[in-house]
Amino acid sequence: MKLNFCSLSSGSSGNCYYLGNEFHGILIDAGISATSIRKFLKNMDISMQTIMGVLITHNHIDHIRGLEVLTRKNNFPAFTTHKIWNSILTPQKNISRDSMREIFLMQKFHVADFDIEAFPVCHDAPETIGFHICAGDKKITIVTDLGHICQTAAPYIKAANLLVIESNYDEQMLVNGRYPHYLKARIQSDHGHLGNHQTAAFLADIISDNLSDICLAHLSINNNTPELVLQTLYQTFSERGIMLNGQPRISILNRNIPTKMIKLTE
Ligand SMILES: [Zn+2]
Ligand SMILES: [Zn+2]
């Protein structure tokens, strides 16, 4: 069975990720317009008809911007927890009840060929979740907004063959940058985002032969660069004596354009 992953967009201007085999696909978050999602998928020869659902991580606008139109114009449901649905639904966000599916933390559910579990992460939304997805013998974990890696989330992250994890900000750039003090404190807090050193140190702790792909996601436009993410990662690995011989593959997810398709199985 083929299994492909790609990011359509990653970062504070919009998050949307695709995972699919030759028959079906799912989306994770809908933070860009439904039109862009359809266009990006079409450019990769993926029909919207093959999408069986969208999983939603939390209510921040960079994760749900396109959700209302996406569910209205397509026939597939959207999955998230009761608490997150409550935080998404406002008089302005009118999502049809027919497309809403409620899921429960750490209880498996199925969408087409995918077995999925949601787990809680620490972030400054009413509730935020990561997803652990099993497809055939491959395991994919997606955690894009979290201030630190708590004990509940760590096992799901460690079990991944393909891991999408944020590396949001360079610590020096954030501290020396122009953001107001309260915003710097929010981003750095345990309920904010992961900095490059935090992500790199965690990856150095968990790296194993099982991990085939690391996708570094949700880079800040003002407080990070792809070069700094990689430099921090390689330096941390080298200090820990970790040598990379082509595995895991490391990708930086683009802010506003899709990445190349990552093939997990041919
Ligand atoms: Zn976000
Ligand atoms: Zn967020």
Tab-separated table of C-alpha atoms in Angstrom, residues 119-250:
chain	number	residue	atom	x	y	z
A	119	PHE	CA	-3.990	13.095	22.728
A	120	PRO	CA	-3.893	16.353	24.707
A	121	VAL	CA	-1.010	18.817	24.410
A	122	CYS	CA	-0.220	21.992	26.355
A	123	HIS	CA	-1.100	25.136	24.418
A	124	ASP	CA	-3.027	28.333	25.079
A	125	ALA	CA	-6.374	27.293	23.608
A	126	PRO	CA	-9.368	25.886	25.535
A	127	GLU	CA	-8.130	22.438	24.433
A	128	THR	CA	-5.443	21.395	21.960
A	129	ILE	CA	-4.763	17.918	20.662
A	130	GLY	CA	-2.154	16.066	18.661
A	131	PHE	CA	-2.959	13.104	16.422
A	132	HIS	CA	-1.378	9.670	16.264
A	133	ILE	CA	-2.403	7.918	13.060
A	134	CYS	CA	-1.776	4.287	12.127
A	135	ALA	CA	-1.959	3.373	8.454
A	136	GLY	CA	-0.904	-0.158	7.566
A	137	ASP	CA	2.302	-0.717	9.519
A	138	LYS	CA	3.220	2.992	9.580
A	139	LYS	CA	2.635	5.411	12.422
A	140	ILE	CA	2.390	9.153	11.985
A	141	THR	CA	2.260	11.702	14.801
A	142	ILE	CA	1.389	15.356	14.286
A	143	VAL	CA	1.944	17.948	17.029
A	144	THR	CA	2.123	21.495	15.774
A	145	ASP	CA	1.248	23.813	18.668
A	146	LEU	CA	2.581	23.021	22.134
A	147	GLY	CA	4.571	24.835	24.801
A	148	HIS	CA	6.317	21.763	26.130
A	149	ILE	CA	6.189	18.022	25.664
A	150	CYS	CA	4.203	16.588	28.549
A	151	GLN	CA	4.264	12.973	29.718
A	152	THR	CA	0.943	12.207	28.058
A	153	ALA	CA	2.099	13.342	24.613
A	154	ALA	CA	5.632	11.893	24.690
A	155	PRO	CA	4.740	8.207	24.047
A	156	TYR	CA	2.681	9.103	20.963
A	157	ILE	CA	5.560	11.180	19.630
A	158	LYS	CA	8.154	8.496	20.370
A	159	ALA	CA	6.106	5.847	18.565
A	160	ALA	CA	6.061	7.712	15.237
A	161	ASN	CA	7.749	6.630	12.020
A	162	LEU	CA	6.926	10.022	10.573
A	163	LEU	CA	6.842	12.866	13.055
A	164	VAL	CA	5.507	16.353	12.355
A	165	ILE	CA	6.587	18.573	15.234
A	166	GLU	CA	6.853	22.300	15.566
A	167	SER	CA	10.115	24.199	15.820
A	168	ASN	CA	8.468	27.568	16.184
A	169	TYR	CA	11.065	30.115	17.202
A	170	ASP	CA	14.756	30.750	17.618
A	171	GLU	CA	15.190	31.658	21.272
A	172	GLN	CA	17.642	34.541	20.576
A	173	MET	CA	15.545	36.033	17.788
A	174	LEU	CA	12.457	35.996	19.990
A	175	VAL	CA	14.186	37.581	22.992
A	176	ASN	CA	15.881	40.267	20.872
A	177	GLY	CA	12.908	40.833	18.577
A	178	ARG	CA	10.214	43.477	18.562
A	179	TYR	CA	7.319	41.521	20.055
A	180	PRO	CA	5.872	43.081	23.225
A	181	HIS	CA	6.934	41.513	26.489
A	182	TYR	CA	3.595	39.791	27.147
A	183	LEU	CA	3.675	38.095	23.729
A	184	LYS	CA	7.279	36.905	24.168
A	185	ALA	CA	6.283	35.469	27.558
A	186	ARG	CA	3.217	33.775	26.055
A	187	ILE	CA	5.184	32.141	23.240
A	188	GLN	CA	7.931	30.928	25.599
A	189	SER	CA	5.541	29.629	28.256
A	190	ASP	CA	4.656	25.987	28.802
A	191	HIS	CA	1.393	26.727	26.973
A	192	GLY	CA	2.952	28.571	24.047
A	193	HIS	CA	5.172	27.111	21.346
A	194	LEU	CA	8.316	24.984	21.128
A	195	GLY	CA	11.611	26.790	20.462
A	196	ASN	CA	14.314	25.362	18.204
A	197	HIS	CA	16.495	24.214	21.129
A	198	GLN	CA	13.558	22.561	22.903
A	199	THR	CA	12.575	20.625	19.791
A	200	ALA	CA	16.160	19.689	18.951
A	201	ALA	CA	16.883	18.446	22.492
A	202	PHE	CA	13.710	16.371	22.547
A	203	LEU	CA	14.488	14.866	19.135
A	204	ALA	CA	18.006	13.990	20.293
A	205	ASP	CA	16.429	12.152	23.237
A	206	ILE	CA	13.987	10.092	21.204
A	207	ILE	CA	15.765	9.462	17.920
A	208	SER	CA	15.709	5.777	16.962
A	209	ASP	CA	15.823	3.516	13.914
A	210	ASN	CA	12.017	3.569	13.841
A	211	LEU	CA	11.953	7.251	13.054
A	212	SER	CA	12.184	7.568	9.273
A	213	ASP	CA	11.053	11.191	8.831
A	214	ILE	CA	11.104	14.352	10.908
A	215	CYS	CA	9.081	17.260	9.556
A	216	LEU	CA	9.770	20.525	11.351
A	217	ALA	CA	6.614	22.595	11.317
A	218	HIS	CA	4.961	25.890	12.271
A	219	LEU	CA	8.066	28.103	11.924
A	220	SER	CA	7.511	31.692	13.044
A	221	ILE	CA	7.835	34.241	10.243
A	222	ASN	CA	9.341	36.873	12.574
A	223	ASN	CA	11.404	34.794	14.982
A	224	ASN	CA	12.877	31.953	12.955
A	225	THR	CA	14.451	30.844	9.691
A	226	PRO	CA	14.755	27.370	8.173
A	227	GLU	CA	18.566	27.749	8.376
A	228	LEU	CA	18.461	28.387	12.140
A	229	VAL	CA	16.166	25.388	12.694
A	230	LEU	CA	18.581	23.065	10.884
A	231	GLN	CA	21.681	24.617	12.420
A	232	THR	CA	20.282	24.162	15.939
A	233	LEU	CA	19.191	20.604	15.200
A	234	TYR	CA	22.506	19.476	13.684
A	235	GLN	CA	24.510	21.184	16.408
A	236	THR	CA	22.439	19.529	19.148
A	237	PHE	CA	22.765	16.125	17.465
A	238	SER	CA	26.506	16.571	17.051
A	239	GLU	CA	26.929	17.553	20.734
A	240	ARG	CA	25.078	14.345	21.668
A	241	GLY	CA	27.248	12.248	19.324
A	242	ILE	CA	24.316	11.493	17.005
A	243	MET	CA	25.389	10.884	13.405
A	244	LEU	CA	22.772	11.028	10.659
A	245	ASN	CA	23.372	8.733	7.721
A	246	GLY	CA	20.410	9.686	5.588
A	247	GLN	CA	17.955	8.583	8.265
A	248	PRO	CA	15.805	10.062	9.562
A	249	ARG	CA	15.042	12.284	6.599
A	250	ILE	CA	14.608	15.837	7.815
